[in-house]
Amino acid sequence: MAREQDVRLVCFAHAGAGTSAFHRWSDLLGPGVTPEPQLLPGRDGRRREARVTTREALLDDLRELFKEQPPGPYVLYGHSLGGLIAYTLTRALDDAGLPLPELLVIGAVPPPDVFGGTAFTADAPDDELMRILESFDGVPASVDPGVWHRFVFPVLRDDLRLAASLRAAALDPVAGGPVPVPLLAVAGSEDPVGPPEVLRGWSEWTTGRFESRTVPGGHFFVRNGELPGLLGQVCRTVGRSGR
């Protein structure tokens, strides 16, 4: 019997965020799975670095991450904006002939050919942007509006510009199109941004096996325990059998 391999779970967060949503995942994923949250420039420990707003700048920033990969299987998970990042990275790795993830997992974001949502609100007035975010619980109840406008909105706006760039590139016949790896789409049962029926549209974005799952919660179900539990099981299956 083949030995079960440990699996790296490389994670990308939603717009405006650092890596805090993944801080308990080392315990919640279970054995044999190591989370590797990726921090983009312009936030937390990289706050002095220029934020990325285009596909080209994003891939330049991530280049070192996969230039010399550790041995063994890995899985990509991206939540909301992070889902577009994980998809984009998979396409770029395939184009470069570099090792691909055993599985691409997309959470809480419609496929690139579904227009609307928050990807096109980067230049909206503050009040309108706040209203949109509040409509899907994107603003904490105890938030200080002054702090939010000063520190969070600039990051969020640039992340929304990045999302628009990634969607446009995905629809480009050269840079975009389906990825050649299995794809799992995960939706929140009460998510108005990426409901289950919309997330199933990701089936058109892979030439491999496609599956979809629904977990409890709204758009930010990444903060709950069900998602890491599911991903831990999925990663252990990858570790036993590979793609």
GROMACS .gro file of C-alpha atoms in nm:
model
  243
    1MET     CA    1   0.000   0.000   0.000
    2ALA     CA    2   0.134   0.343  -0.099
    3ARG     CA    3   0.224   0.573   0.188
    4GLU     CA    4  -0.007   0.870   0.231
    5GLN     CA    5   0.182   1.188   0.145
    6ASP     CA    6   0.159   1.514   0.332
    7VAL     CA    7  -0.010   1.786   0.129
    8ARG     CA    8   0.058   2.160   0.120
    9LEU     CA    9  -0.253   2.378   0.104
   10VAL     CA   10  -0.159   2.714  -0.048
   11CYS     CA   11  -0.427   2.971   0.042
   12PHE     CA   12  -0.527   3.314  -0.091
   13ALA     CA   13  -0.769   3.540   0.098
   14HIS     CA   14  -1.053   3.766  -0.006
   15ALA     CA   15  -1.022   4.131  -0.109
   16GLY     CA   16  -0.899   4.371   0.157
   17ALA     CA   17  -0.767   4.091   0.377
   18GLY     CA   18  -0.430   3.962   0.492
   19THR     CA   19  -0.407   3.606   0.616
   20SER     CA   20  -0.598   3.622   0.945
   21ALA     CA   21  -0.887   3.411   0.813
   22PHE     CA   22  -0.649   3.114   0.800
   23HIS     CA   23  -0.487   3.155   1.142
   24ARG     CA   24  -0.653   2.848   1.302
   25TRP     CA   25  -0.626   2.623   1.000
   26SER     CA   26  -0.321   2.433   1.125
   27ASP     CA   27  -0.551   2.276   1.384
   28LEU     CA   28  -0.875   2.266   1.185
   29LEU     CA   29  -0.738   2.096   0.872
   30GLY     CA   30  -0.631   1.785   1.059
   31PRO     CA   31  -0.323   1.565   1.013
   32GLY     CA   32  -0.117   1.549   0.698
   33VAL     CA   33  -0.213   1.893   0.567
   34THR     CA   34   0.001   2.206   0.604
   35PRO     CA   35  -0.165   2.543   0.534
   36GLU     CA   36   0.047   2.801   0.356
   37PRO     CA   37  -0.144   3.134   0.357
   38GLN     CA   38   0.001   3.379   0.108
   39LEU     CA   39   0.025   3.746   0.202
   40LEU     CA   40  -0.002   3.990  -0.087
   41PRO     CA   41   0.185   4.322  -0.086
   42GLY     CA   42   0.041   4.629   0.082
   43ARG     CA   43  -0.098   4.473   0.401
   44ASP     CA   44   0.015   4.346   0.741
   45GLY     CA   45   0.385   4.256   0.732
   46ARG     CA   46   0.411   4.374   0.369
   47ARG     CA   47   0.219   4.699   0.417
   48ARG     CA   48   0.507   4.918   0.293
   49GLU     CA   49   0.517   4.737  -0.042
   50ALA     CA   50   0.321   4.859  -0.343
   51ARG     CA   51  -0.006   4.673  -0.390
   52VAL     CA   52  -0.060   4.474  -0.710
   53THR     CA   53  -0.354   4.567  -0.933
   54THR     CA   54  -0.283   4.376  -1.256
   55ARG     CA   55  -0.233   4.015  -1.357
   56GLU     CA   56   0.125   4.083  -1.460
   57ALA     CA   57   0.217   4.244  -1.127
   58LEU     CA   58   0.049   3.962  -0.935
   59LEU     CA   59   0.239   3.691  -1.120
   60ASP     CA   60   0.566   3.879  -1.076
   61ASP     CA   61   0.500   3.884  -0.701
   62LEU     CA   62   0.416   3.512  -0.689
   63ARG     CA   63   0.697   3.399  -0.916
   64GLU     CA   64   0.939   3.313  -0.636
   65LEU     CA   65   0.671   3.112  -0.456
   66PHE     CA   66   0.671   2.845  -0.726
   67LYS     CA   67   1.014   2.889  -0.880
   68GLU     CA   68   1.160   2.614  -0.661
   69GLN     CA   69   0.875   2.415  -0.515
   70PRO     CA   70   0.923   2.170  -0.228
   71PRO     CA   71   0.865   1.808  -0.331
   72GLY     CA   72   0.524   1.653  -0.283
   73PRO     CA   73   0.167   1.734  -0.379
   74TYR     CA   74  -0.004   2.065  -0.318
   75VAL     CA   75  -0.355   2.208  -0.347
   76LEU     CA   76  -0.455   2.569  -0.415
   77TYR     CA   77  -0.746   2.731  -0.231
   78GLY     CA   78  -0.866   3.083  -0.299
   79HIS     CA   79  -1.156   3.265  -0.134
   80SER     CA   80  -1.344   3.530  -0.333
   81LEU     CA   81  -1.066   3.743  -0.491
   82GLY     CA   82  -0.834   3.463  -0.378
   83GLY     CA   83  -1.024   3.223  -0.602
   84LEU     CA   84  -0.945   3.436  -0.906
   85ILE     CA   85  -0.582   3.450  -0.792
   86ALA     CA   86  -0.563   3.071  -0.753
   87TYR     CA   87  -0.717   3.019  -1.097
   88THR     CA   88  -0.482   3.275  -1.255
   89LEU     CA   89  -0.179   3.116  -1.092
   90THR     CA   90  -0.280   2.771  -1.216
   91ARG     CA   91  -0.313   2.899  -1.573
   92ALA     CA   92   0.027   3.070  -1.550
   93LEU     CA   93   0.196   2.759  -1.407
   94ASP     CA   94   0.056   2.551  -1.692
   95ASP     CA   95   0.177   2.803  -1.949
   96ALA     CA   96   0.524   2.796  -1.791
   97GLY     CA   97   0.541   2.416  -1.777
   98LEU     CA   98   0.577   2.420  -1.398
   99PRO     CA   99   0.429   2.162  -1.156
  100LEU     CA  100   0.055   2.209  -1.124
  101PRO     CA  101  -0.160   2.168  -0.814
  102GLU     CA  102  -0.324   1.832  -0.771
  103LEU     CA  103  -0.648   2.022  -0.719
  104LEU     CA  104  -0.772   2.379  -0.759
  105VAL     CA  105  -1.037   2.481  -0.505
  106ILE     CA  106  -1.238   2.798  -0.568
  107GLY     CA  107  -1.456   2.949  -0.293
  108ALA     CA  108  -1.718   3.226  -0.288
  109VAL     CA  109  -1.651   3.383  -0.627
  110PRO     CA  110  -1.847   3.357  -0.953
  111PRO     CA  111  -1.659   3.233  -1.259
  112PRO     CA  112  -1.498   3.500  -1.477
  113ASP     CA  113  -1.774   3.497  -1.737
  114VAL     CA  114  -2.040   3.591  -1.479
  115PHE     CA  115  -2.038   3.969  -1.456
  116GLY     CA  116  -2.150   4.189  -1.169
  117GLY     CA  117  -2.083   4.174  -0.797
  118THR     CA  118  -1.803   4.371  -0.634
  119ALA     CA  119  -1.538   4.334  -0.905
  120PHE     CA  120  -1.658   4.655  -1.070
  121THR     CA  121  -1.695   4.886  -0.768
  122ALA     CA  122  -1.334   4.993  -0.715
  123ASP     CA  123  -1.407   5.359  -0.796
  124ALA     CA  124  -1.746   5.382  -0.625
  125PRO     CA  125  -1.793   5.658  -0.365
  126ASP     CA  126  -1.713   5.552  -0.010
  127ASP     CA  127  -2.077   5.550   0.098
  128GLU     CA  128  -2.182   5.331  -0.194
  129LEU     CA  129  -1.894   5.091  -0.143
  130MET     CA  130  -1.978   5.065   0.227
  131ARG     CA  131  -2.342   4.992   0.141
  132ILE     CA  132  -2.240   4.715  -0.099
  133LEU     CA  133  -2.012   4.558   0.159
  134GLU     CA  134  -2.277   4.576   0.429
  135SER     CA  135  -2.520   4.392   0.202
  136PHE     CA  136  -2.318   4.073   0.242
  137ASP     CA  137  -2.173   4.128   0.590
  138GLY     CA  138  -1.844   4.261   0.459
  139VAL     CA  139  -1.814   4.521   0.737
  140PRO     CA  140  -1.764   4.410   1.100
  141ALA     CA  141  -2.035   4.535   1.336
  142SER     CA  142  -1.785   4.707   1.565
  143VAL     CA  143  -1.591   4.881   1.289
  144ASP     CA  144  -1.462   5.236   1.340
  145PRO     CA  145  -1.564   5.413   1.017
  146GLY     CA  146  -1.263   5.643   1.030
  147VAL     CA  147  -1.016   5.357   1.062
  148TRP     CA  148  -1.200   5.160   0.795
  149HIS     CA  149  -1.193   5.447   0.542
  150ARG     CA  150  -0.830   5.529   0.612
  151PHE     CA  151  -0.672   5.185   0.623
  152VAL     CA  152  -0.906   4.927   0.471
  153PHE     CA  153  -1.066   5.104   0.176
  154PRO     CA  154  -0.739   5.179  -0.009
  155VAL     CA  155  -0.640   4.810   0.007
  156LEU     CA  156  -0.990   4.698  -0.084
  157ARG     CA  157  -1.013   4.929  -0.384
  158ASP     CA  158  -0.683   4.807  -0.526
  159ASP     CA  159  -0.789   4.447  -0.469
  160LEU     CA  160  -1.109   4.515  -0.662
  161ARG     CA  161  -0.898   4.656  -0.946
  162LEU     CA  162  -0.691   4.338  -0.936
  163ALA     CA  163  -1.009   4.128  -0.951
  164ALA     CA  164  -1.127   4.317  -1.260
  165SER     CA  165  -0.788   4.264  -1.427
  166LEU     CA  166  -0.792   3.891  -1.350
  167ARG     CA  167  -1.146   3.849  -1.484
  168ALA     CA  168  -1.055   4.029  -1.806
  169ALA     CA  169  -0.743   3.814  -1.852
  170ALA     CA  170  -0.940   3.495  -1.788
  171LEU     CA  171  -1.168   3.584  -2.080
  172ASP     CA  172  -0.871   3.647  -2.309
  173PRO     CA  173  -0.825   3.357  -2.554
  174VAL     CA  174  -0.450   3.350  -2.489
  175ALA     CA  175  -0.414   3.419  -2.116
  176GLY     CA  176  -0.741   3.262  -2.004
  177GLY     CA  177  -0.958   2.960  -2.061
  178PRO     CA  178  -0.994   2.630  -1.872
  179VAL     CA  179  -0.722   2.483  -1.652
  180PRO     CA  180  -0.604   2.122  -1.694
  181VAL     CA  181  -0.650   2.019  -1.330
  182PRO     CA  182  -0.948   1.897  -1.125
  183LEU     CA  183  -1.151   2.183  -0.984
  184LEU     CA  184  -1.370   2.196  -0.674
  185ALA     CA  185  -1.604   2.493  -0.627
  186VAL     CA  186  -1.724   2.566  -0.273
  187ALA     CA  187  -2.020   2.796  -0.205
  188GLY     CA  188  -2.179   2.930   0.111
  189SER     CA  189  -2.543   2.832   0.148
  190GLU     CA  190  -2.641   3.193   0.219
  191ASP     CA  191  -2.384   3.378   0.006
  192PRO     CA  192  -2.549   3.641  -0.218
  193VAL     CA  193  -2.222   3.706  -0.404
  194GLY     CA  194  -2.146   3.349  -0.511
  195PRO     CA  195  -2.449   3.127  -0.449
  196PRO     CA  196  -2.423   2.752  -0.514
  197GLU     CA  197  -2.596   2.761  -0.854
  198VAL     CA  198  -2.355   3.030  -0.975
  199LEU     CA  199  -2.043   2.855  -0.840
  200ARG     CA  200  -2.134   2.547  -1.044
  201GLY     CA  201  -2.050   2.757  -1.349
  202TRP     CA  202  -1.682   2.690  -1.273
  203SER     CA  203  -1.738   2.353  -1.441
  204GLU     CA  204  -1.668   2.531  -1.771
  205TRP     CA  205  -1.326   2.642  -1.646
  206THR     CA  206  -1.154   2.306  -1.619
  207THR     CA  207  -1.079   2.027  -1.862
  208GLY     CA  208  -1.046   1.793  -1.564
  209ARG     CA  209  -1.292   1.657  -1.313
  210PHE     CA  210  -1.532   1.908  -1.158
  211GLU     CA  211  -1.719   1.890  -0.829
  212SER     CA  212  -1.911   2.142  -0.620
  213ARG     CA  213  -1.986   2.159  -0.250
  214THR     CA  214  -2.201   2.384  -0.033
  215VAL     CA  215  -2.112   2.470   0.326
  216PRO     CA  216  -2.312   2.668   0.583
  217GLY     CA  217  -2.268   3.043   0.593
  218GLY     CA  218  -2.259   3.360   0.390
  219HIS     CA  219  -1.983   3.511   0.180
  220PHE     CA  220  -1.724   3.483   0.458
  221PHE     CA  221  -1.771   3.114   0.536
  222VAL     CA  222  -1.392   3.096   0.524
  223ARG     CA  223  -1.402   3.207   0.889
  224ASN     CA  224  -1.604   2.903   0.997
  225GLY     CA  225  -1.485   2.552   1.078
  226GLU     CA  226  -1.671   2.364   0.805
  227LEU     CA  227  -1.449   2.480   0.519
  228PRO     CA  228  -1.109   2.375   0.666
  229GLY     CA  229  -1.269   2.047   0.773
  230LEU     CA  230  -1.378   1.983   0.414
  231LEU     CA  231  -1.044   2.090   0.268
  232GLY     CA  232  -0.856   1.871   0.513
  233GLN     CA  233  -1.051   1.566   0.394
  234VAL     CA  234  -0.998   1.660   0.031
  235CYS     CA  235  -0.624   1.710   0.079
  236ARG     CA  236  -0.584   1.375   0.254
  237THR     CA  237  -0.757   1.211  -0.041
  238VAL     CA  238  -0.505   1.383  -0.266
  239GLY     CA  239  -0.223   1.259  -0.043
  240ARG     CA  240  -0.345   0.899  -0.076
  241SER     CA  241  -0.417   0.892  -0.446
  242GLY     CA  242  -0.284   1.201  -0.619
  243ARG     CA  243  -0.475   1.346  -0.911
   0.00000   0.00000   0.00000
